[in-house]
Coordinates of C-alpha atoms and ligand atoms in Angstrom, one line a residue:
Chain A
M22 CA 31.8 169.8 66.6
I23 CA 32.1 169.7 63.0
N24 CA 29.5 171.4 60.4
L25 CA 28.6 169.5 57.1
T26 CA 25.3 168.6 54.9
I27 CA 24.3 165.3 54.1
N28 CA 21.8 165.5 51.4
G29 CA 21.3 169.3 51.8
L30 CA 20.4 169.1 55.7
P31 CA 22.8 170.9 57.8
V32 CA 24.2 168.5 60.7
S33 CA 26.5 169.2 63.1
V34 CA 28.6 166.0 64.8
E35 CA 31.5 165.4 67.1
K36 CA 35.1 165.6 65.5
G37 CA 36.2 162.1 64.3
T38 CA 33.0 160.5 63.6
T39 CA 32.5 158.8 59.9
I40 CA 30.3 159.9 57.3
L41 CA 28.5 156.6 57.9
D42 CA 27.7 157.3 61.8
A43 CA 26.8 160.5 61.5
A44 CA 24.1 160.1 58.3
K45 CA 22.9 156.9 60.8
F46 CA 22.4 159.3 63.2
Y47 CA 20.2 161.7 61.2
G48 CA 18.5 158.9 59.5
F49 CA 19.8 158.6 56.3
P50 CA 20.4 155.2 55.4
I51 CA 23.8 153.9 54.1
P52 CA 23.9 150.0 53.5
T53 CA 27.2 148.6 54.4
L54 CA 28.6 144.9 54.5
C55 CA 32.1 144.9 56.1
H56 CA 31.4 147.3 58.5
K57 CA 30.1 146.1 62.1
E58 CA 29.8 147.7 65.0
G59 CA 32.5 147.0 67.5
L60 CA 34.8 146.3 64.9
S61 CA 37.3 148.9 63.4
P62 CA 36.6 150.2 60.0
Y63 CA 38.1 148.6 57.2
G64 CA 36.7 149.6 53.5
A65 CA 37.0 146.7 52.1
C66 CA 33.3 146.3 50.2
R67 CA 32.8 149.7 49.2
L68 CA 29.1 149.1 49.6
C69 CA 29.1 152.2 51.8
V70 CA 29.9 154.8 49.0
V71 CA 28.6 158.2 49.3
E72 CA 29.7 161.3 46.8
I73 CA 31.2 164.3 48.6
G74 CA 32.5 167.8 47.3
E75 CA 31.0 169.5 44.3
G76 CA 31.1 170.1 40.7
S77 CA 34.4 168.2 39.0
A78 CA 35.6 167.8 42.2
A79 CA 33.1 165.8 43.5
K80 CA 34.4 161.9 44.6
L81 CA 33.2 158.7 45.8
V82 CA 34.5 157.4 49.4
S83 CA 33.4 154.9 51.6
S84 CA 31.7 156.6 54.1
C85 CA 32.5 154.0 56.9
T86 CA 36.0 155.0 57.1
Y87 CA 35.7 158.8 56.1
P88 CA 35.9 161.3 58.8
V89 CA 33.5 164.0 58.9
E90 CA 35.2 167.6 57.8
D91 CA 34.1 170.9 58.6
G92 CA 31.7 172.1 55.3
L93 CA 31.8 169.0 53.8
K94 CA 28.9 168.2 51.4
V95 CA 27.7 164.5 51.5
R96 CA 25.4 162.6 48.9
T97 CA 24.3 159.2 50.2
A98 CA 21.8 158.8 47.3
S99 CA 22.8 160.5 44.1
E100 CA 22.2 159.4 41.0
R101 CA 26.6 158.4 40.8
V102 CA 26.2 156.6 44.1
L103 CA 23.5 154.6 43.5
K104 CA 24.9 153.4 39.9
A105 CA 28.2 152.5 41.8
R106 CA 26.5 150.9 44.4
R107 CA 24.5 148.7 41.8
I108 CA 27.8 147.9 40.2
I109 CA 29.4 146.8 43.6
I110 CA 26.4 144.8 44.3
E111 CA 26.7 143.0 40.8
L112 CA 30.1 142.3 41.1
L113 CA 29.7 141.0 44.7
L114 CA 27.3 138.5 43.2
A115 CA 29.8 138.0 40.6
S116 CA 32.0 136.6 43.3
C117 CA 29.7 135.3 45.6
P118 CA 26.2 134.4 44.4
Q119 CA 25.6 131.7 47.2
S120 CA 25.9 134.5 50.2
K121 CA 22.5 135.3 51.6
T122 CA 23.7 138.6 53.2
I123 CA 24.4 139.4 49.5
Q124 CA 21.7 138.2 48.2
D125 CA 19.1 140.4 50.5
I126 CA 21.2 143.5 49.6
A127 CA 20.6 142.9 46.1
S128 CA 17.2 142.5 46.5
R129 CA 17.1 145.5 48.7
H130 CA 18.5 147.2 45.9
N131 CA 16.4 145.8 43.2
V132 CA 19.7 144.0 41.3
R133 CA 18.3 141.3 40.0
Q134 CA 20.9 140.0 37.7
Q135 CA 24.6 140.5 37.3
R136 CA 26.5 141.1 34.0
F137 CA 30.0 139.6 34.8
R138 CA 31.8 136.1 34.6
Q139 CA 30.0 133.9 37.3
E140 CA 32.3 132.5 40.1
Y141 CA 31.7 130.8 43.2
E142 CA 33.9 132.2 45.7
D143 CA 34.0 131.1 49.8
C144 CA 35.2 134.4 50.4
I145 CA 34.7 138.2 49.4
L146 CA 38.1 139.0 51.8
C147 CA 35.6 141.6 53.4
G148 CA 38.2 141.0 56.7
L149 CA 35.1 140.7 59.3
C150 CA 36.1 137.9 60.5
V151 CA 40.0 138.8 61.2
R152 CA 39.0 141.7 62.8
M153 CA 36.5 139.8 65.3
C154 CA 39.1 137.1 65.6
K155 CA 41.3 140.0 66.6
E156 CA 39.5 142.5 68.0
Q157 CA 36.6 141.2 70.3
M158 CA 38.3 137.2 70.7
M159 CA 41.4 138.6 71.4
A160 CA 42.9 135.8 69.8
G161 CA 44.3 137.0 66.3
A162 CA 44.2 132.9 65.1
I163 CA 43.3 134.1 61.5
G164 CA 44.6 136.6 59.0
F165 CA 45.1 137.6 55.4
R166 CA 47.7 135.8 53.8
G167 CA 49.1 136.5 50.4
R168 CA 48.5 139.3 47.6
G169 CA 46.5 139.9 44.6
Q170 CA 44.7 136.9 43.3
N171 CA 46.3 134.5 45.9
R172 CA 45.1 136.5 48.8
S173 CA 43.2 134.2 51.2
I174 CA 42.2 134.1 54.9
G175 CA 43.4 131.3 56.9
T176 CA 46.1 130.7 60.2
P177 CA 49.8 131.3 59.7
F178 CA 51.3 128.1 57.7
D179 CA 48.0 126.4 57.2
I180 CA 48.0 124.7 60.3
K181 CA 45.7 124.5 63.6
S182 CA 45.6 127.4 65.3
E183 CA 46.9 127.1 68.6
V184 CA 45.5 130.6 69.7
C185 CA 42.2 129.9 68.2
R186 CA 39.3 130.0 71.0
L187 CA 36.9 127.8 69.1
C188 CA 34.6 130.7 69.7
G189 CA 32.7 130.6 66.1
G190 CA 33.1 134.2 66.2
C191 CA 34.7 134.2 62.6
I192 CA 31.9 131.9 61.4
E193 CA 28.8 134.2 62.8
V194 CA 30.2 137.4 61.2
C195 CA 31.0 136.0 57.9
P196 CA 28.9 137.2 54.8
A197 CA 30.1 134.3 52.5
C198 CA 29.3 131.1 54.7
Q199 CA 26.1 131.8 56.4
T200 CA 24.5 129.8 54.1
R201 CA 27.0 127.0 54.3
C202 CA 25.0 125.5 57.4
T203 CA 22.9 122.3 56.1
Y204 CA 22.7 120.7 58.8
T205 CA 19.4 119.8 57.9
E206 CA 20.7 117.7 55.4
P207 CA 22.9 115.8 57.5
G208 CA 24.6 114.3 54.6
K209 CA 26.1 117.6 53.3
A210 CA 26.6 118.9 56.9
I211 CA 29.9 120.8 57.3
C212 CA 30.3 121.1 60.8
G213 CA 27.2 119.8 62.6
G214 CA 28.4 121.8 65.6
C215 CA 25.0 123.2 66.6
A216 CA 24.3 119.3 67.3
N217 CA 27.5 118.3 69.0
L218 CA 26.7 118.3 72.8
A219 CA 30.2 117.6 73.8
P220 CA 31.5 121.2 72.0
P221 CA 35.0 121.4 72.1
C222 CA 34.9 124.4 73.8
I223 CA 34.1 122.8 76.8
E224 CA 37.4 120.8 76.7
K225 CA 39.5 123.6 76.3
E226 CA 39.8 124.5 79.8
Q227 CA 42.6 126.4 79.3
F228 CA 40.6 129.4 78.1
H229 CA 39.6 130.5 81.7
D230 CA 38.5 133.5 80.0
M231 CA 36.5 131.7 77.4
M232 CA 34.5 134.0 75.2
C233 CA 31.5 132.4 73.6
Y234 CA 29.8 134.1 70.8
M235 CA 27.7 131.4 69.3
S236 CA 24.1 132.3 70.6
P237 CA 22.1 129.6 69.4
C238 CA 24.6 127.0 70.5
V239 CA 23.9 126.5 74.2
A240 CA 25.0 123.0 74.6
C241 CA 27.5 123.7 77.5
E242 CA 24.1 124.6 79.2
I243 CA 22.3 121.8 78.2
K244 CA 25.2 119.6 79.5
K245 CA 25.0 121.0 82.9
A246 CA 21.2 120.7 83.3
Chain B
M24 CA 68.6 127.1 62.4
D25 CA 70.5 129.1 65.1
T26 CA 68.5 130.7 67.7
K27 CA 70.5 132.8 68.9
N28 CA 71.7 134.5 65.9
I29 CA 68.0 135.1 65.0
L30 CA 67.5 136.6 68.5
D31 CA 70.5 139.0 67.9
I32 CA 69.1 140.1 64.7
I33 CA 65.7 140.7 66.7
K34 CA 67.7 142.5 69.3
K35 CA 69.6 144.5 66.8
H36 CA 66.1 146.4 65.8
N37 CA 65.2 146.7 69.5
K38 CA 62.7 143.9 69.0
N39 CA 60.4 146.6 67.5
K40 CA 57.7 145.5 65.4
V41 CA 57.9 148.8 63.3
S42 CA 61.4 147.1 61.8
L43 CA 59.4 143.8 61.1
I44 CA 60.3 143.8 57.2
S45 CA 64.0 144.8 57.7
I46 CA 64.1 141.6 60.4
L47 CA 62.5 139.6 57.8
E48 CA 65.1 140.8 55.3
E49 CA 68.1 139.8 57.4
I50 CA 66.4 136.8 58.8
Q51 CA 66.0 135.6 55.2
G52 CA 69.7 137.2 54.1
A53 CA 71.1 134.8 57.0
Y54 CA 69.0 131.8 55.8
T55 CA 67.8 132.1 52.2
Y56 CA 64.3 131.9 53.6
L57 CA 61.8 132.4 56.5
P58 CA 61.9 129.6 58.6
E59 CA 58.9 128.5 60.6
K60 CA 60.9 128.4 63.6
A61 CA 62.0 132.1 63.2
L62 CA 58.7 133.4 62.8
R63 CA 57.3 132.0 65.7
L64 CA 60.6 133.5 67.4
L65 CA 60.0 136.9 66.1
A66 CA 56.1 136.8 67.1
K67 CA 57.4 136.1 70.7
E68 CA 60.4 138.7 71.0
T69 CA 58.2 141.0 69.4
G70 CA 54.5 141.0 70.4
C71 CA 53.7 141.2 66.9
S72 CA 51.2 138.3 66.3
L73 CA 52.2 135.3 64.4
T74 CA 49.2 136.0 62.1
D75 CA 50.3 139.3 61.1
I76 CA 53.9 138.8 60.6
Y77 CA 52.9 135.7 58.5
G78 CA 50.2 138.0 56.3
V79 CA 53.5 140.3 55.6
A80 CA 56.1 137.1 54.8
T81 CA 53.1 136.1 52.3
F82 CA 52.5 139.2 50.8
Y83 CA 56.0 140.6 49.4
K84 CA 57.6 138.1 46.5
T85 CA 60.9 139.0 48.1
F86 CA 60.4 136.7 51.6
S87 CA 60.0 133.0 51.0
L88 CA 58.8 130.3 53.3
K89 CA 60.5 127.3 51.1
P90 CA 64.6 127.4 51.2
K91 CA 66.1 128.3 48.2
G92 CA 68.7 126.8 46.7
K93 CA 72.8 128.0 46.6
H94 CA 72.0 129.7 43.3
C95 CA 69.2 131.7 42.1
V96 CA 68.1 131.6 38.1
S97 CA 65.8 134.4 37.5
V98 CA 64.1 134.0 33.5
C99 CA 62.7 137.0 32.6
L100 CA 58.9 136.8 31.0
G101 CA 58.4 140.6 30.4
T102 CA 56.8 141.9 27.7
A103 CA 60.1 142.4 25.5
C104 CA 61.5 139.1 26.6
H105 CA 58.1 137.5 25.9
V106 CA 58.1 138.4 22.8
R107 CA 61.1 137.1 22.0
G108 CA 60.2 133.8 23.1
A109 CA 61.2 133.8 27.0
Q110 CA 58.1 131.2 27.3
N111 CA 60.6 128.5 25.5
I112 CA 63.6 129.4 27.6
V113 CA 61.1 128.7 31.2
E114 CA 60.7 125.4 29.4
E115 CA 63.9 124.6 28.4
F116 CA 65.1 125.2 32.1
K117 CA 62.1 123.4 33.2
R118 CA 63.2 120.3 31.0
E119 CA 66.9 120.8 31.9
L120 CA 66.2 121.1 35.6
S121 CA 63.1 119.2 36.2
I122 CA 61.4 121.3 38.6
S123 CA 59.3 124.5 37.9
P124 CA 59.6 128.0 38.5
G125 CA 59.5 128.6 42.1
E126 CA 60.9 125.5 42.9
T127 CA 64.3 124.5 44.0
T128 CA 66.4 121.3 42.5
P129 CA 66.6 118.3 44.9
D130 CA 70.1 118.6 45.4
N131 CA 69.4 121.9 46.6
E132 CA 72.0 124.0 44.0
I133 CA 69.9 125.9 41.7
T134 CA 66.2 127.6 42.4
L135 CA 64.4 128.5 39.3
E136 CA 62.2 131.9 39.2
T137 CA 60.4 133.9 36.4
V138 CA 60.7 137.9 37.0
N139 CA 58.5 140.5 35.1
C140 CA 61.2 142.8 33.3
L141 CA 64.9 142.6 34.6
G142 CA 65.4 146.6 33.0
A143 CA 67.4 144.8 30.2
C144 CA 64.9 144.5 27.7
A145 CA 67.4 145.2 24.8
L146 CA 69.4 142.2 25.8
G147 CA 66.3 140.1 25.6
P148 CA 65.5 137.2 26.2
T149 CA 67.3 137.8 29.2
V150 CA 68.4 135.6 32.2
V151 CA 69.9 136.6 35.7
S152 CA 71.7 133.8 37.4
D153 CA 73.4 134.9 40.5
G154 CA 73.4 138.5 39.5
Q155 CA 75.2 137.8 36.5
Y156 CA 73.1 138.8 33.2
F157 CA 72.9 136.2 29.9
P158 CA 71.7 138.2 27.1
H159 CA 70.0 137.3 24.2
V160 CA 69.7 133.4 25.6
S161 CA 68.3 130.7 23.0
K162 CA 67.2 127.5 24.0
S163 CA 70.7 126.1 23.3
S164 CA 72.5 128.0 25.8
V165 CA 70.2 127.3 28.6
K166 CA 72.7 124.4 29.3
E167 CA 75.6 126.3 29.4
I168 CA 74.0 129.0 31.6
I169 CA 73.6 126.2 33.9
T170 CA 76.9 124.5 33.9
R171 CA 78.2 127.8 34.8
T172 CA 75.6 128.6 37.6
K173 CA 76.5 125.4 39.0
G174 CA 80.4 126.4 38.6
G175 CA 79.6 129.4 40.5
G176 CA 79.9 131.6 37.4
R177 CA 83.2 133.4 36.5
S178 CA 82.3 137.3 36.7
I179 CA 79.8 137.1 39.3
A180 CA 78.7 140.5 40.8
A181 CA 79.9 140.9 44.6
E182 CA 76.2 141.9 45.7
A183 CA 74.6 139.0 44.0
D184 CA 75.1 136.0 45.9
I185 CA 76.2 137.0 49.5
R186 CA 76.8 133.3 50.3
I187 CA 80.2 133.3 48.4
F188 CA 81.7 136.4 49.6
P189 CA 82.0 136.2 53.5
L190 CA 85.2 137.2 54.0
Q191 CA 88.3 136.3 56.5
V192 CA 89.6 139.6 57.1
S193 CA 93.0 140.6 59.1
C194 CA 95.3 143.3 60.1
P195 CA 98.1 144.0 57.2
L196 CA 100.3 145.3 59.9
C197 CA 100.3 143.0 62.2
G198 CA 98.4 140.1 60.4
K199 CA 96.4 139.3 63.5
S200 CA 92.4 138.2 63.0
L201 CA 89.7 141.2 62.9
M202 CA 86.8 138.3 62.6
D203 CA 85.1 138.7 65.9
H204 CA 83.1 135.5 66.1
D205 CA 81.0 136.3 69.3
Y206 CA 79.2 139.3 67.1
I207 CA 77.4 138.1 64.7
I208 CA 76.4 140.3 61.6
N209 CA 74.2 139.4 58.6
G210 CA 74.4 135.4 60.1
H211 CA 78.8 135.6 59.7
P212 CA 81.1 136.6 62.1
S213 CA 81.7 140.7 61.9
V214 CA 84.9 142.3 61.5
K215 CA 86.1 144.7 63.9
F216 CA 88.5 147.2 64.4
N217 CA 88.5 150.8 66.1
V218 CA 87.8 154.0 64.3
S219 CA 89.1 157.2 65.8
M220 CA 87.6 161.1 64.7
N221 CA 89.1 164.3 66.7
G222 CA 90.4 162.3 69.7
K223 CA 87.2 160.3 69.7
K224 CA 87.9 156.5 69.7
V225 CA 85.2 153.8 68.9
W226 CA 85.0 150.5 67.9
L227 CA 83.3 149.6 64.8
R228 CA 82.1 146.1 63.8
M229 CA 80.9 145.7 59.9
S230 CA 79.5 143.0 58.0
C231 CA 82.6 140.5 56.6
L232 CA 80.1 140.1 53.4
Y233 CA 81.4 142.1 50.8
G234 CA 78.8 144.3 49.1
K235 CA 76.7 144.6 52.2
H236 CA 77.7 147.4 53.5
T237 CA 76.2 146.8 57.5
V238 CA 78.2 148.9 60.0
E239 CA 77.7 149.2 63.2
L240 CA 79.2 151.9 65.7
E241 CA 79.8 152.0 69.4
N242 CA 79.0 155.6 69.3
Q243 CA 77.4 157.6 66.5
L244 CA 80.2 159.7 64.6
P245 CA 79.1 162.4 62.4
P246 CA 78.6 161.5 59.0
N247 CA 80.4 162.4 56.1
E248 CA 83.7 163.5 58.0
L249 CA 86.9 161.4 57.6
S250 CA 87.9 159.2 60.5
R251 CA 90.8 157.0 60.8
F252 CA 91.2 153.0 61.3
H253 CA 93.0 151.6 63.7
C254 CA 93.9 147.7 64.3
P255 CA 92.4 146.8 67.9
H256 CA 96.0 144.8 68.6
C257 CA 98.9 146.3 67.2
H258 CA 96.9 149.6 67.2
N259 CA 98.7 151.0 64.2
E260 CA 96.5 152.6 61.4
F261 CA 95.6 150.5 58.7
P262 CA 97.9 151.5 55.6
S263 CA 95.9 153.2 52.6
F264 CA 96.5 153.0 49.0
S265 CA 93.6 154.2 47.3
T266 CA 91.2 156.7 47.0
C267 CA 87.5 155.8 47.5
P268 CA 85.9 155.8 43.8
E269 CA 82.6 157.0 45.4
C270 CA 83.7 160.3 47.6
G271 CA 87.7 160.2 47.1
A272 CA 88.7 160.3 50.6
S273 CA 91.5 157.8 51.3
M274 CA 90.5 154.1 52.1
A275 CA 92.0 151.5 54.6
A276 CA 93.5 148.6 53.4
L277 CA 92.3 145.6 55.2
F278 CA 93.8 142.0 54.5
V279 CA 92.0 139.4 53.3
R280 CA 93.7 135.8 53.8
E281 CA 97.1 137.3 53.8
K282 CA 96.7 137.7 49.8
C283 CA 94.5 140.6 48.4
S284 CA 93.1 143.7 49.7
W285 CA 89.7 144.8 51.0
E286 CA 89.9 148.4 51.1
V287 CA 87.2 150.3 52.7
C288 CA 86.6 154.5 52.5
M289 CA 87.3 156.1 55.9
R290 CA 84.6 158.5 55.1
Q291 CA 81.7 158.1 57.6
G292 CA 78.8 156.8 55.8
C293 CA 80.2 156.7 52.5
Q294 CA 80.1 152.7 51.4
G295 CA 83.0 152.7 48.9
H296 CA 84.9 149.6 48.8
I297 CA 87.2 147.9 46.6
L298 CA 88.4 144.2 47.0
N299 CA 92.0 144.6 45.5
L300 CA 93.7 141.2 44.1
D301 CA 96.9 143.1 43.2
Q302 CA 99.4 141.2 45.8
I303 CA 102.6 142.2 45.6
N304 CA 102.3 145.9 46.1
L305 CA 100.4 144.7 49.6
H306 CA 103.3 142.2 50.9
K307 CA 105.9 145.1 50.3
K308 CA 103.9 147.8 52.3
S309 CA 102.9 145.0 54.9
D310 CA 106.7 144.1 55.2
K311 CA 107.4 147.5 56.0
G312 CA 104.5 148.0 58.7
K313 CA 105.9 144.8 60.0
N314 CA 109.6 146.0 60.5
K315 CA 108.2 149.3 62.5
Ligands
SF4_412 S1 36.9 130.6 66.0 FE1 37.5 132.8 67.4 S2 39.4 132.3 67.9 FE2 39.2 130.8 66.4 S3 39.6 132.0 64.3 FE3 37.3 132.4 64.8 S4 37.1 134.0 65.8 FE4 39.2 133.4 66.0
SF4_413 S1 35.6 134.6 55.5 FE1 33.8 135.8 55.5 S2 34.2 137.1 56.8 FE2 36.0 136.4 56.4 S3 36.9 137.9 55.1 FE3 36.1 136.2 53.9 S4 33.9 136.3 53.6 FE4 35.0 137.9 55.2
SF4_414 S1 27.0 128.0 74.2 FE1 28.5 126.8 75.4 S2 29.0 124.8 74.0 FE2 27.9 126.8 72.5 S3 30.0 127.4 71.8 FE3 29.5 129.0 73.4 S4 30.5 128.0 75.4 FE4 30.8 126.4 73.5
FES415 S1 31.0 149.3 54.6 FE1 32.0 150.5 53.9 S2 33.7 149.3 52.9 FE2 32.5 148.1 53.2
FES416 S1 61.0 142.5 29.2 FE1 62.9 141.2 30.1 S2 64.6 142.4 30.6 FE2 62.4 143.7 30.4

C-alpha cells in the first residue's frame, strides 16, 4: 500500500493507482474530460490537473496519468489548480464552444466567457474515440494522423475502413460531436442513423462478434419483432 | 512495387514492430516514398495496426506518402535565409517549375521542398539540390540550379542521392562479379564476399549503394578488429592500396566496372570507404593478380 495525503487527509491506496482514482475513492472530485473508465489513461485534456509537492518544488500534473507515490502531498483544489483549470476550460471553449460536454464543464466551474480567439473545431484531439475503437471495439479503425497543427483523427488514407464495425462507439464517447445530431431538424441531419430501420450493422454479417454500443438505437430489435 | 523486396526488408527486422521506423525508412529509401500497398503489407506482417503505421508515417516529415521526383530541391526558409529574401527564391522556383513546395513536377524529375534552416546560414539564401549546396542564391540563379539538377549535378555528394550510386562490383583479381542478385539490400542486389578473422570465415553482404554502409554478416565478428576480405570465386585476398581515412587500417579494393576501385576499410564496424577514380594504378595490380 502507498501512503499519501490528499488535501491534507492521510490516505493509503494500492500501488499503481492513479491520483485521480485515489481522490475519487476518498471522495475528492476532480473533473475529467479525456478520461473514461475502461479506457487507458491518455492525459490529453489536462482538465484533471492537481498540484503535488511543496514550496518551490510544487508542480501541476494530470492526475489521470500520475501513479501515486509514497509521501505524495496532493492538492486537488488549491488556488493554483483552480486557476489552471479555468484557463484550460477557457481554451477548450475557445476551440470547441458548441460541445455540450465542454459547456457543462464550463458552467460547473463558473466559467462564463473565454478570452482567446474563437474557433469552431470539430475535434479537440482528446483521443477518446481512438481508444474506444482500439481497446473496447477491438477494431483500431481510426487513429491520429499528422502532427502539430495538422493533427487529425481518421482512417488510414482517408478511405472507408475495412475493419470498422460500424458500432458507433467512437461517436458515443466523443465530447465534441455530441451536439451534432440534429435529427429533430431533418434538413440538417448528418446521419439519421437513429431512425434508420435497416441499420448497416445488420448487413455486416461477417462480424460474428458484433459489438453494439448504441444504446438508444435498438433498430435490430424492431426488425426482429 | 515489388512485394518480395518489401517482405525482405520486413524480414530483415524480424517482422518486429519495434523496428517500425527503421523499416519505414528502408522502404522509403528503396521507393522514394511509402506506397500504400507496402504499408498494408507491413501491417499484415508485423501485426501492427494499419492505423498506427499510418499515424507514424504521417507524423514524421521525412516520410512521404507521395512518390518523390528523381531529384530533390530544398529551399531554405529559415530565419537567416528568410531575411535575405528566400521567399522570393521559393516564388521563382514555383514559377519556373510550375509546382508548389511539397509537389513533384509532372515529368517526375524534381520535387520542390522548403526547409527551416540547413545549418549554413552564413551562405544564405541557401538551396540544396540532391545534397549539393548552392550559396547566396539569387532569383537569376534559379534557372541554372534547375538545369544543373536535371543534369545530375557535377559534384553531388555521394550520400545525397542513393539512386545514382548503385555500383556494379567485381573482383579485381579474377574479374568475376561480386553482385548477389538474389539478396537485396536497400532495394539493390548486394555485394557479397568472404571475410576471415582468426581462422573464422563468414560471408559478408553489403549494400551496393555508395555511401549507405549497410552491411550484413553471416556471423557476428568482434568489432574494431582487423579482418581480411577474400573473393568468393578465386579465394584470393583483395589487394590493398590505401589506408582508411577514418581509422588508418588497410582497405580492400573492389573493382567497379573494371575501371575504378571502391576501397572498403577492413576494420569491423568502421565505415571508411573511398571511390578511387585513378585507374592505371589498378590495372597494373590487377594484371599481376591475374598472372599469379
Ligand atoms: S464505429 Fe466502432 S469500429 Fe468504427 S471507428 Fe467507430 S469505434 Fe471504431
Ligand atoms: S473526434 Fe471526438 S472523441 Fe475523437 S479525439 Fe476528437 S473530440 Fe475526442
Ligand atoms: S442496436 Fe442493433 S441496429 Fe442499433 S447499432 Fe446496435 S446492433 Fe446495430
Ligand atoms: S482527464 Fe486527465 S488529462 Fe484529460
Ligand atoms: S536559415 Fe537558411 S541555412 Fe540557416
